[in-house]
mmCIF file of N, CA and C in Angstrom:
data_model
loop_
_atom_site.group_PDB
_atom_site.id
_atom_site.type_symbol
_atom_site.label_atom_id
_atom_site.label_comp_id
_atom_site.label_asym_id
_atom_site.label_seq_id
_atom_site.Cartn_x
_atom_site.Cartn_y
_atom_site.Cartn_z
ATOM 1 N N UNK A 1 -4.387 -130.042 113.876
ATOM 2 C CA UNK A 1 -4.068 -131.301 113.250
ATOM 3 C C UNK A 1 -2.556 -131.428 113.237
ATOM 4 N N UNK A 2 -2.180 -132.695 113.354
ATOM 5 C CA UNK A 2 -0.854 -132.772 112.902
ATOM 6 C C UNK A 2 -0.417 -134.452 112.558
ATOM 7 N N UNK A 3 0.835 -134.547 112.094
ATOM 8 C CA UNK A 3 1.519 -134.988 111.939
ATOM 9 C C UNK A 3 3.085 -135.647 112.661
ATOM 10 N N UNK A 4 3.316 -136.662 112.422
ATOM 11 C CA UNK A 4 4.713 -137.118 113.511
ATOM 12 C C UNK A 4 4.995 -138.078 112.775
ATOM 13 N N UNK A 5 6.589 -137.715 112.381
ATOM 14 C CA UNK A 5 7.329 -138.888 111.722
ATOM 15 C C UNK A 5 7.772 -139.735 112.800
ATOM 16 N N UNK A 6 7.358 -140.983 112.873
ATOM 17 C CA UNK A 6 8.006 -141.557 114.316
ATOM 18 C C UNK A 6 9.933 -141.872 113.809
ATOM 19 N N UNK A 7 9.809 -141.963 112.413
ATOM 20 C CA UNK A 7 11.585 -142.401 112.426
ATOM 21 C C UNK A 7 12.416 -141.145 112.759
ATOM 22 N N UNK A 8 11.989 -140.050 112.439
ATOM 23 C CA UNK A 8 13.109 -138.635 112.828
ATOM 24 C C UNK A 8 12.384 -137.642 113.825
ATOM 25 N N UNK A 9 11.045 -137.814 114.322
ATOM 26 C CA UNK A 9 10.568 -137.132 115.288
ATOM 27 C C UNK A 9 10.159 -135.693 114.297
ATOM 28 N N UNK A 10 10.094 -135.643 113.222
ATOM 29 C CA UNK A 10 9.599 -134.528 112.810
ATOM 30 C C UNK A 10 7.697 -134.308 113.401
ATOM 31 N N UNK A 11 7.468 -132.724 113.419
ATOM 32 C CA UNK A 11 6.040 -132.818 113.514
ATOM 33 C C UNK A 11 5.722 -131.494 112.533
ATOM 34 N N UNK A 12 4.413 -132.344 112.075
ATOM 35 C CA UNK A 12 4.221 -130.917 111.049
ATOM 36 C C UNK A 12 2.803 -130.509 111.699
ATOM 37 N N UNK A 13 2.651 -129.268 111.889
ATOM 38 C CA UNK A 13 1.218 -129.310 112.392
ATOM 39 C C UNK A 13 0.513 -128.053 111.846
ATOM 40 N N UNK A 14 -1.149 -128.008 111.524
ATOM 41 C CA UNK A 14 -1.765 -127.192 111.451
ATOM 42 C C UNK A 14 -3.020 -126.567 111.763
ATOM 43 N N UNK A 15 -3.202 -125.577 112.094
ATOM 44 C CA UNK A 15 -4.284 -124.890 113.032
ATOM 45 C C UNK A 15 -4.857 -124.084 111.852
ATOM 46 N N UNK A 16 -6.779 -124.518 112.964
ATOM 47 C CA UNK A 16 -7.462 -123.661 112.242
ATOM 48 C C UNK A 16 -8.217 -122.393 113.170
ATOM 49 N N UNK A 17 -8.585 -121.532 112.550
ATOM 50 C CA UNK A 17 -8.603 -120.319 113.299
ATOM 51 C C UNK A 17 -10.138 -120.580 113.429
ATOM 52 N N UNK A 18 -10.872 -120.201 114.678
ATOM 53 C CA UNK A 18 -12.304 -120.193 114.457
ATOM 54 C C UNK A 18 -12.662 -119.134 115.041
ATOM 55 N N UNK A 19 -13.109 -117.616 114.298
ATOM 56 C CA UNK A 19 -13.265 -116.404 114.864
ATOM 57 C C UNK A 19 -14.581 -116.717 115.414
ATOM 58 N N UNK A 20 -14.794 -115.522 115.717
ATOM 59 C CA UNK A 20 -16.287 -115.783 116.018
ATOM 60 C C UNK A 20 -16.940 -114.935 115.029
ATOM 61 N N UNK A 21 -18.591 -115.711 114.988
ATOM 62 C CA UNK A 21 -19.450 -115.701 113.688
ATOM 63 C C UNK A 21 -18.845 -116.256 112.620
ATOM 64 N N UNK A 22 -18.180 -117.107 112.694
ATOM 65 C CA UNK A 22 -17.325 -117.853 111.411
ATOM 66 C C UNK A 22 -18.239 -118.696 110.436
ATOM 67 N N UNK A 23 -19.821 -118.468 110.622
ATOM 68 C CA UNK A 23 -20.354 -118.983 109.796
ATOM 69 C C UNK A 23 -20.692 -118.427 108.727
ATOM 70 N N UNK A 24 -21.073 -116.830 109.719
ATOM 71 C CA UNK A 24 -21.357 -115.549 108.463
ATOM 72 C C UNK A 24 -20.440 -115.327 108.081
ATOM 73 N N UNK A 25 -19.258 -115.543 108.576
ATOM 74 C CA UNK A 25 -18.090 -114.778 107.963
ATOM 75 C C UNK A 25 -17.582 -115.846 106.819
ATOM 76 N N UNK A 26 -17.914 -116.606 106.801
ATOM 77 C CA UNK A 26 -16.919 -117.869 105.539
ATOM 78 C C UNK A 26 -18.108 -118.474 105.084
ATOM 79 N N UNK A 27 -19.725 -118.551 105.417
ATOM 80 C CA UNK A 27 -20.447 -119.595 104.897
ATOM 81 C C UNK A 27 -20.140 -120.900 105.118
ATOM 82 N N UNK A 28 -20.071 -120.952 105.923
ATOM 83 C CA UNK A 28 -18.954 -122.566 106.029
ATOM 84 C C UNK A 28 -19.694 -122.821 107.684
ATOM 85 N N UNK A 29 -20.236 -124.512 107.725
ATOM 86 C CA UNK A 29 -20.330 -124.730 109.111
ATOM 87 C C UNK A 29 -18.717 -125.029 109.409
ATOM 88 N N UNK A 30 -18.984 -125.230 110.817
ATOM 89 C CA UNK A 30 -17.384 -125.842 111.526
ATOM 90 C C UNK A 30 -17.238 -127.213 111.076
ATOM 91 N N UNK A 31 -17.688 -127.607 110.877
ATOM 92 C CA UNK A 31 -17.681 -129.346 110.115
ATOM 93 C C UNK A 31 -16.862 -129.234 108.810
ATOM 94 N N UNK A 32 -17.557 -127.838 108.441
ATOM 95 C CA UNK A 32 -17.341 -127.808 107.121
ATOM 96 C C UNK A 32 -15.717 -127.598 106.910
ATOM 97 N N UNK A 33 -15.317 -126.407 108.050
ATOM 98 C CA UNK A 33 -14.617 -125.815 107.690
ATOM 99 C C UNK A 33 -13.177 -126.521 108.200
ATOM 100 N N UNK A 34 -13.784 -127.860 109.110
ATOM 101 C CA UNK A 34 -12.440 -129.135 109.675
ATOM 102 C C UNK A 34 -12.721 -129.500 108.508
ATOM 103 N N UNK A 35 -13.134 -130.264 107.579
ATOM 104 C CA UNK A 35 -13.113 -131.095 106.208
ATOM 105 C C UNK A 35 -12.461 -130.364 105.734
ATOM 106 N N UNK A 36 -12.217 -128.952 104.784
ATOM 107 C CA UNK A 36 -11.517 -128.826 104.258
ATOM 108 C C UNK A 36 -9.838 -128.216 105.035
ATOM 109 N N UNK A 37 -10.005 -128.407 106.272
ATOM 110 C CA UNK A 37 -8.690 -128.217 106.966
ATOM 111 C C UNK A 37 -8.102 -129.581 106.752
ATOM 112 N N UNK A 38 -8.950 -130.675 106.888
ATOM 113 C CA UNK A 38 -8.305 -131.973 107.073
ATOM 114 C C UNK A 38 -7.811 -132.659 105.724
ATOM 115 N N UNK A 39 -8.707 -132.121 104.797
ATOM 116 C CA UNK A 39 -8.196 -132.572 102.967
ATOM 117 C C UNK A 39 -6.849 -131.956 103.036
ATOM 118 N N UNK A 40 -7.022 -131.076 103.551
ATOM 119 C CA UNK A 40 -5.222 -129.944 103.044
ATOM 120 C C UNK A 40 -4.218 -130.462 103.617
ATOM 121 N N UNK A 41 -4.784 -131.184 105.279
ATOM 122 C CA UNK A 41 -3.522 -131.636 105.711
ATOM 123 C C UNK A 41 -3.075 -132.823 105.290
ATOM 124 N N UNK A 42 -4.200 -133.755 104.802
ATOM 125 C CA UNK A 42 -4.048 -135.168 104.049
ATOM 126 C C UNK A 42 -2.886 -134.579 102.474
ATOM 127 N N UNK A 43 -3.562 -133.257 101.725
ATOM 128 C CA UNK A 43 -2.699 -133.201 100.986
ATOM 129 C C UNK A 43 -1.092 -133.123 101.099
ATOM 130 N N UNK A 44 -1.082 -132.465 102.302
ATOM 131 C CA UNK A 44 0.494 -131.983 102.621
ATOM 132 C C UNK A 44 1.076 -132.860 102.930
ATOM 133 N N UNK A 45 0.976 -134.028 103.983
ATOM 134 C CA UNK A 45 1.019 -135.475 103.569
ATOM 135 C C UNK A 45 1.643 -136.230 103.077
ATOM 136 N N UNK A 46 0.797 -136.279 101.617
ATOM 137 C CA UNK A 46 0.815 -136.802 100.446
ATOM 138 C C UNK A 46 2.380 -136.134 99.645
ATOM 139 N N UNK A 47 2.384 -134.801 100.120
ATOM 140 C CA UNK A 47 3.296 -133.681 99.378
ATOM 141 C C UNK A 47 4.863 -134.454 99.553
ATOM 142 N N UNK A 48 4.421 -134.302 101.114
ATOM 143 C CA UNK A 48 6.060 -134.839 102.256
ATOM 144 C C UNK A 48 6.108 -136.177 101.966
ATOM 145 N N UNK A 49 5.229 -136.979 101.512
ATOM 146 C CA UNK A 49 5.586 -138.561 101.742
ATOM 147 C C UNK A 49 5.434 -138.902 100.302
ATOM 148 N N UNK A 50 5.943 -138.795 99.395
ATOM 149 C CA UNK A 50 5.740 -139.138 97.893
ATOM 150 C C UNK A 50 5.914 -140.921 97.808
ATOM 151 N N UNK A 51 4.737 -140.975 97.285
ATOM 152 C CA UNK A 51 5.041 -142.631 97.341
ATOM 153 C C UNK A 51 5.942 -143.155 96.330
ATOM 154 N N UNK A 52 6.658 -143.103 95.583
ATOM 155 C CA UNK A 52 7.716 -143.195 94.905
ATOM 156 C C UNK A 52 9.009 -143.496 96.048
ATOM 157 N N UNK A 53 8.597 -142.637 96.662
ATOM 158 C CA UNK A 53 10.018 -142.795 98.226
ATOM 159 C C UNK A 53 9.665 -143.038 99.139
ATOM 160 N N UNK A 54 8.038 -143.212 99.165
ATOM 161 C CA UNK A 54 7.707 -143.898 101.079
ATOM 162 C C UNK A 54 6.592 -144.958 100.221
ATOM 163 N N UNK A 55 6.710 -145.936 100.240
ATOM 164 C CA UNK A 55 5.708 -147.009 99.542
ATOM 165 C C UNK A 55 4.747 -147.223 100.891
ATOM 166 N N UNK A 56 5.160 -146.933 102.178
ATOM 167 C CA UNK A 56 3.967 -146.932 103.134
ATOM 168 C C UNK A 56 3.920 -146.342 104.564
ATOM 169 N N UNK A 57 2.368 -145.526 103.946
ATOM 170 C CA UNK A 57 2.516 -143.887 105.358
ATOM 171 C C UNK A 57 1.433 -144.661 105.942
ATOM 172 N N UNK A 58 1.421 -144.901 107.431
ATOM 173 C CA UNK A 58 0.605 -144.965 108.315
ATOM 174 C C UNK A 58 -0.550 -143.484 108.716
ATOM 175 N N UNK A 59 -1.523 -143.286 108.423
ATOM 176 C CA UNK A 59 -1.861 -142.451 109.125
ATOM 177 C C UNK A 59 -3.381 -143.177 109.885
ATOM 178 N N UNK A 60 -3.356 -142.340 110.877
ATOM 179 C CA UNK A 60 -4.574 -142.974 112.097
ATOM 180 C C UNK A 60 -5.627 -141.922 112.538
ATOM 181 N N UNK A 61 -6.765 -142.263 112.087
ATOM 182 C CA UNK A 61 -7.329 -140.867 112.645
ATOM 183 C C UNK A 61 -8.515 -141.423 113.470
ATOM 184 N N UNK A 62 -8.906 -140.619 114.107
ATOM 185 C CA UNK A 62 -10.508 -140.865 114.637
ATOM 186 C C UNK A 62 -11.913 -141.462 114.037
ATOM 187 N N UNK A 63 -13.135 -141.093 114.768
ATOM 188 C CA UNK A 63 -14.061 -141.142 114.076
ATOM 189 C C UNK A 63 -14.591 -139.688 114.227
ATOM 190 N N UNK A 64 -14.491 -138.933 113.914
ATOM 191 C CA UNK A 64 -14.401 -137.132 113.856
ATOM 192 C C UNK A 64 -15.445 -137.181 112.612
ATOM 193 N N UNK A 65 -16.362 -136.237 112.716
ATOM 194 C CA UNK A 65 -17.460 -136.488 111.179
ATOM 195 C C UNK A 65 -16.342 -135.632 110.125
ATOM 196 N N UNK A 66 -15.478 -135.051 110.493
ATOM 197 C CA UNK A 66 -14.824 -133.879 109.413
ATOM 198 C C UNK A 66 -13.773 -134.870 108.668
ATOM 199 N N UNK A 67 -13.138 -136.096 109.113
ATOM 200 C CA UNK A 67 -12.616 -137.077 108.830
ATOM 201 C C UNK A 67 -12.937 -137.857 107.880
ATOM 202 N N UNK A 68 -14.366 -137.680 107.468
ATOM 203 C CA UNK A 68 -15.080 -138.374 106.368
ATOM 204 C C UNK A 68 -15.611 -137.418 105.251
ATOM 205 N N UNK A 69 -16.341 -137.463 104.134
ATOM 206 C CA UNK A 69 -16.835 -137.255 103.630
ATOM 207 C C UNK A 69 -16.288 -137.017 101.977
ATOM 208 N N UNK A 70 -16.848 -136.451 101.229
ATOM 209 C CA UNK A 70 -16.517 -136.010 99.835
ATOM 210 C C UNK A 70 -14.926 -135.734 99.412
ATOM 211 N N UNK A 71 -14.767 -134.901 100.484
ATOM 212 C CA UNK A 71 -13.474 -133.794 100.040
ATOM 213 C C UNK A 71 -12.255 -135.044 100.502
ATOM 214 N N UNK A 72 -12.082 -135.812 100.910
ATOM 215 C CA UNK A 72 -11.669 -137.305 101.548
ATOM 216 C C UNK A 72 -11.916 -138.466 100.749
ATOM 217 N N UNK A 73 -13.275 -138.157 100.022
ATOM 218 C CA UNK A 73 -12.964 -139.468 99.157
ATOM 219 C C UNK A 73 -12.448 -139.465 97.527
ATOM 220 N N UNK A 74 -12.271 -138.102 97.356
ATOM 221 C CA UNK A 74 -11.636 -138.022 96.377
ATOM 222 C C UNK A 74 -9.954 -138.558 96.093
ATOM 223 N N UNK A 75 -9.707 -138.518 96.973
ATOM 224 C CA UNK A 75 -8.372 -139.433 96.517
ATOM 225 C C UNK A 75 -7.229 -138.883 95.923
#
């Protein structure tokens, strides 16, 4: 996943590791385990772009099922 400030060219990016047997090993499907990669990066985000000082972040994503759900609509 990542990130790109288009005004300073910053990129923030983050990877998720997918060993193998990563289901037994974390309980977690791969769906599962992009949703909560993708909440964290939405948080970090949120961290870097404080709306107090950016009143408006573009972000664009797919239709990816890990893109949706619970951990996303919390807000």
């Amino acid at each position: 996943m990542a990130a790109l400030t288009v005004v300073t060219g910053q990129l923030t990016t983050r990877r998720l590791e997918q060993p193998a047997r990563s289901k037994v090993k974390t309980g977690q499907s791969q769906q599962q385990r992009l949703q909560v990669a993708f909440a964290a990066h939405l948080r970090d985000s949120a961290r870097a772009y404080p709306a107090s000082q950016y009143p408006a972040v573009v972000i664009t994503i797919d239709k990816a099922p890990w893109h949706r759900g619970a951990l996303m609509d919390k807000g």
